[in-house]
Short mmCIF file of C-alpha atoms and ligand atoms in Angstrom, two decimals:
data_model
loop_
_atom_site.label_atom_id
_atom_site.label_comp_id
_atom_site.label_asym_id
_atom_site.label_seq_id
_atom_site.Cartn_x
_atom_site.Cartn_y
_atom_site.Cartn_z
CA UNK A 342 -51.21 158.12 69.79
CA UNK A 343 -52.21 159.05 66.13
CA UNK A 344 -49.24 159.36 63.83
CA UNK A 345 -48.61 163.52 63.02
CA UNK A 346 -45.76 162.16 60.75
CA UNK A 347 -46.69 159.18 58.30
CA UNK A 348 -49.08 158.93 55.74
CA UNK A 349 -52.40 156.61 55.78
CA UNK A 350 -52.54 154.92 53.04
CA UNK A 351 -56.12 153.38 52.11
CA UNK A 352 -57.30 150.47 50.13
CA UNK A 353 -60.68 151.22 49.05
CA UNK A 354 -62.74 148.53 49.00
CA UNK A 355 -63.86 145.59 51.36
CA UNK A 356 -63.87 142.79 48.66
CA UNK A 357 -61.54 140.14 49.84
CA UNK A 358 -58.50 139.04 48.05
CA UNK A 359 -59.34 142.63 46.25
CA UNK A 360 -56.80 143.69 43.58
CA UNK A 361 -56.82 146.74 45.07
CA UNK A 362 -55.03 145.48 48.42
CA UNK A 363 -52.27 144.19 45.79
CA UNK A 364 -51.34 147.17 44.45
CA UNK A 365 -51.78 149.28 47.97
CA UNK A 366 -49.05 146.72 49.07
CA UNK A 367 -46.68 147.67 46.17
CA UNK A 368 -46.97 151.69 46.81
CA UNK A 369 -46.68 150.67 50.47
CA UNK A 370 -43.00 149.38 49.33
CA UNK A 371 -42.29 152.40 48.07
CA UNK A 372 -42.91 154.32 50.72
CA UNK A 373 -40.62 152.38 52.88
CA UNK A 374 -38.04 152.89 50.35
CA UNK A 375 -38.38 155.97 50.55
CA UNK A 376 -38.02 155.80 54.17
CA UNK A 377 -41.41 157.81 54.55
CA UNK A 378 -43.59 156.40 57.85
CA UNK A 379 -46.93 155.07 56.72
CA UNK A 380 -49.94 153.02 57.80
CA UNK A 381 -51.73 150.86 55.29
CA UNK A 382 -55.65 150.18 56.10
CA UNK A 383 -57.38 147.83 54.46
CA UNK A 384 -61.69 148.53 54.08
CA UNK A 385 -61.49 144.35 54.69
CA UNK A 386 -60.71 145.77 58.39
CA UNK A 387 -63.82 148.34 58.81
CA UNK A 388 -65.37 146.87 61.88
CA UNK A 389 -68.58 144.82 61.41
CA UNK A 390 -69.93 146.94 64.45
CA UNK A 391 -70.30 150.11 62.31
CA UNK A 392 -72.14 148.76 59.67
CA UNK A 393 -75.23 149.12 62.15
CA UNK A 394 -77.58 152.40 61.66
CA UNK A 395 -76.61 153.60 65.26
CA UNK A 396 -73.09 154.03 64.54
CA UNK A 397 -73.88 157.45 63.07
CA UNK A 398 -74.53 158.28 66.49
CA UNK A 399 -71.72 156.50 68.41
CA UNK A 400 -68.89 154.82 66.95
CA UNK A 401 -67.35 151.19 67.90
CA UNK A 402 -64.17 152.12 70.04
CA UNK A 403 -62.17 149.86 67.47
CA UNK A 404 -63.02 152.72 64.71
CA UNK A 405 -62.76 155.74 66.72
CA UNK A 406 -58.79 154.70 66.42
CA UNK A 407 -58.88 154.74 62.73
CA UNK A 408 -60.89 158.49 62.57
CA UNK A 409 -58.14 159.69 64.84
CA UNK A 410 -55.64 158.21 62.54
CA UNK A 411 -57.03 159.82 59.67
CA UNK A 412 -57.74 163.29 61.36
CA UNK A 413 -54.03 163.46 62.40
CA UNK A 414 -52.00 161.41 59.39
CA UNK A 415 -49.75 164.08 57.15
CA UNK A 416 -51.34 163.31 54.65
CA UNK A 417 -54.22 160.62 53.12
CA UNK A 418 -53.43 157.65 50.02
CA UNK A 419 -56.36 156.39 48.59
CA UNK A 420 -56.56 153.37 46.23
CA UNK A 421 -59.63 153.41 44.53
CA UNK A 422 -61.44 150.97 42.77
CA UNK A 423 -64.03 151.41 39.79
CA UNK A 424 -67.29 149.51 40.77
CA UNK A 425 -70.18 150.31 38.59
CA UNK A 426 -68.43 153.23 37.11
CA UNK A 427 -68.01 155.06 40.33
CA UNK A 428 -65.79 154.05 43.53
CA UNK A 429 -67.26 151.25 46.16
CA UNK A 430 -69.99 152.47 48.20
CA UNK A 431 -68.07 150.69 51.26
CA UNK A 432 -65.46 153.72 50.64
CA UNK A 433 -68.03 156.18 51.31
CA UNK A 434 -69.44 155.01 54.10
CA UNK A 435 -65.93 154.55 55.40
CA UNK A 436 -65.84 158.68 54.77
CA UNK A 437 -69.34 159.17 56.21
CA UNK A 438 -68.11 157.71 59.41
CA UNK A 439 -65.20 159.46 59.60
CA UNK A 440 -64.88 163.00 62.02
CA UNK A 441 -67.42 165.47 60.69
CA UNK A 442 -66.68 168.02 59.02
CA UNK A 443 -62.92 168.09 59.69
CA UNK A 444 -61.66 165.07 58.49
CA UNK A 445 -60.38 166.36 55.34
CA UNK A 446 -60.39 169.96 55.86
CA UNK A 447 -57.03 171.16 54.42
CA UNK A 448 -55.44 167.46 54.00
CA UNK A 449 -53.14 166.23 51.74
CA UNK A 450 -54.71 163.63 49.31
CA UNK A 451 -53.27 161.57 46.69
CA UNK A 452 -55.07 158.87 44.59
CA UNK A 453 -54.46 155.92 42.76
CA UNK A 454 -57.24 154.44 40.64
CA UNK A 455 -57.85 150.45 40.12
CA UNK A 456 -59.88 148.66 37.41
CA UNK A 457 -60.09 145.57 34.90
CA UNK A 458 -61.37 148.03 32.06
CA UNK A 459 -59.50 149.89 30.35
CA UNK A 460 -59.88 153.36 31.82
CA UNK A 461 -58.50 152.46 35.13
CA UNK A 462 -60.53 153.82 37.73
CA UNK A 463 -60.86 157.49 36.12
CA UNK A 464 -64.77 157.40 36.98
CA UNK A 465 -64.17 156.21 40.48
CA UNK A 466 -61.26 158.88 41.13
CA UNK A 467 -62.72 161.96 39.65
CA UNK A 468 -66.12 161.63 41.42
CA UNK A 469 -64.04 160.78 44.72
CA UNK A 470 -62.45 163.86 44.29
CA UNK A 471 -65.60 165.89 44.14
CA UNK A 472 -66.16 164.51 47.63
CA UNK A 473 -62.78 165.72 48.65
CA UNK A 474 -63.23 168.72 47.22
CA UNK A 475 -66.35 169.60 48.76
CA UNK A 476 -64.60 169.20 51.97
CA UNK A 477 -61.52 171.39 51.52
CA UNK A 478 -58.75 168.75 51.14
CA UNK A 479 -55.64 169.51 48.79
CA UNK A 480 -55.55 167.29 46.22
CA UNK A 481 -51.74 165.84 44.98
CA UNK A 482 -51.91 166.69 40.61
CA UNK A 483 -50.22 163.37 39.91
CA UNK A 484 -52.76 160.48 39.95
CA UNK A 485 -52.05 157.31 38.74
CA UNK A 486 -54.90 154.93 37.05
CA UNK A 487 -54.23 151.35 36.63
CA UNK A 488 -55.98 149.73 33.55
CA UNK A 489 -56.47 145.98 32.95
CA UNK A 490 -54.96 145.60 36.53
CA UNK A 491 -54.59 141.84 36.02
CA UNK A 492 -52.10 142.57 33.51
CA UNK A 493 -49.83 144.08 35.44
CA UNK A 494 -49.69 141.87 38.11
CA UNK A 495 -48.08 138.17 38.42
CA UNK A 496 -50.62 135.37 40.15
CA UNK A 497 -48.68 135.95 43.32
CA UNK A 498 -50.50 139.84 43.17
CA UNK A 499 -46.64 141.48 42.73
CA UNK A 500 -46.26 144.44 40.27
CA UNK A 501 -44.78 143.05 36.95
CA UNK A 502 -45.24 146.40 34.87
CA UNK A 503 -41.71 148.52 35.12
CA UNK A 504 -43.16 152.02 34.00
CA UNK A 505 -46.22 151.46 36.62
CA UNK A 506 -43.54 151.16 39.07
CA UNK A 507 -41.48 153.81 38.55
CA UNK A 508 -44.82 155.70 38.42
CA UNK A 509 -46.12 154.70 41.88
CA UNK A 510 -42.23 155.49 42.70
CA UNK A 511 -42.82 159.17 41.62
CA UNK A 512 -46.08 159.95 43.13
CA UNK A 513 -45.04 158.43 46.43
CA UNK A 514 -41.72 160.78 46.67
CA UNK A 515 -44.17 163.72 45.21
CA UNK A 516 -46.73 163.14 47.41
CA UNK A 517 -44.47 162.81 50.45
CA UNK A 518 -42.91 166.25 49.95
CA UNK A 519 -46.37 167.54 49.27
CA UNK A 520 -47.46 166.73 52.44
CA UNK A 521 -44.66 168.20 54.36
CA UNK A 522 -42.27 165.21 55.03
CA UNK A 523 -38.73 164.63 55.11
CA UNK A 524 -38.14 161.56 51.78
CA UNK A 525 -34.83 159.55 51.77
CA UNK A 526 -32.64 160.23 48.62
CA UNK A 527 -33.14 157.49 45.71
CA UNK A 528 -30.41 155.09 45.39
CA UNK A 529 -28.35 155.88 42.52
C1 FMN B 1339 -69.24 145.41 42.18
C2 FMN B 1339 -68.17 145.56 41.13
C3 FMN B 1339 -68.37 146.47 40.09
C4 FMN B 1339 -67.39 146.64 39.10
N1 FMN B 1339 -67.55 147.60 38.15
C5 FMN B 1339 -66.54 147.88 37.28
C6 FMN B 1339 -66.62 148.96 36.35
O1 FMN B 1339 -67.57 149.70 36.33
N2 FMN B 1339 -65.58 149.18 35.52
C7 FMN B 1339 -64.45 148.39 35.55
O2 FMN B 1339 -63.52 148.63 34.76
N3 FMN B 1339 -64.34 147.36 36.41
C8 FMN B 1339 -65.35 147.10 37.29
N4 FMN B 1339 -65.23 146.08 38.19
C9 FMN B 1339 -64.03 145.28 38.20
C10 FMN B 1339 -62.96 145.87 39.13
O3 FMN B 1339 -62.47 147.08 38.59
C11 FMN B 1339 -61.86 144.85 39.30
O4 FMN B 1339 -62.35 143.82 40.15
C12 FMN B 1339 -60.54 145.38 39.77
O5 FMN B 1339 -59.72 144.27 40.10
C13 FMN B 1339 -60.60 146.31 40.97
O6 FMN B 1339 -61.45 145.82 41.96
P1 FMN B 1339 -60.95 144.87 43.17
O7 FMN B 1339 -59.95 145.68 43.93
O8 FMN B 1339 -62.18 144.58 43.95
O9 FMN B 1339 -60.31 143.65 42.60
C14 FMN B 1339 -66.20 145.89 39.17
C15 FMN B 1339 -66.03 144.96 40.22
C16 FMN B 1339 -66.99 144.81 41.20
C17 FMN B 1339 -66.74 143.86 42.35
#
């Protein structure tokens, strides 16, 4: 059954060994510190079945799980990378596959952006949130861009940057009570 209670949290690209999937993992933490349910999805998971032209018409059974997943999840966590100044056009597809129109319709979004350069995924975010937009979701005000992301990270792919951290930290716990669901106290 799809999960009424827990956020889906996305990581928006397909590249493997992505940077992207790195940080998902650290806000992931958070939101099991925050005792908050969630579901991380990777875009390295999108079944190769769907990139076919006659999955607009009927979609591989192993996907129709993830658009009911999205449809019902509390709330949606996109980490977004910049790719050619805009976010990967595996993420859209991913959204063109989803359920039409109601996937987004009133939902809960937060976003993260992810780049090397040093504006940290502002152009990927901002024209990802035209999409969202368009298609009545409420967007969460606190974003979070990550600049130079290979600077914040040590070769094992863990967060070494204290003020990101207590940043993801934030927008998780915000984002959680935006979307209507019950976050464990900090510990002091
Ligand atoms: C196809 C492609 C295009 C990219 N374009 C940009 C860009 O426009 N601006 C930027 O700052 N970084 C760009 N990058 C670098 C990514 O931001 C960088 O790889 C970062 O780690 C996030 O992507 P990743 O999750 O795939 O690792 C690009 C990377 C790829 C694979």
């Amino acid at each position: 059954m799809p999960e009424q209670h827990s956020i889906f949290l996305i990581s928006g690209t397909n590249r493997p060994a992505s940077n992207t999937i790195r940080i998902t993992r650290e806000i992931e933490r958070h939101y099991c510190e925050a005792g908050v349910a969630v579901e991380l999805y990777s875009l390295e998971s999108l079944p190769p079945e769907l990139f076919v032209p006659a999955a607009y018409r009927q979609k591989p059974p192993a996907f129709v799980q993830i658009q009911e997943k999205v449809y019902a999840a509390a709330g949606l966590h996109l980490v977004v990378p910049e790719y050619n100044g805009s976010f990967p056009g595996a993420l859209k597809y991913f959204i063109d596959m989803l359920k039409f129109p109601e996937s987004f319709e009133h939902k809960p979004v937060a976003f993260v952006g992810v780049a090397s350069g040093e504006w940290g995924g502002l152009r990927a975010v901002e024209q990802m949130q035209m999409v969202f937009g368009y298609r009545n979701a409420h967007i969460f005000p606190n974003r979070i861009f990550v600049n130079s992301v290979l600077s914040k990270m040590d070769s094992a792919g863990k967060l070494t940057d204290p003020d990101l951290n207590d940043r993801f930290a934030k927008q998780v716990r915000g984002f959680a009570e935006f979307a209507g669901l019950f976050v464990r106290k900090p510990r002091s």
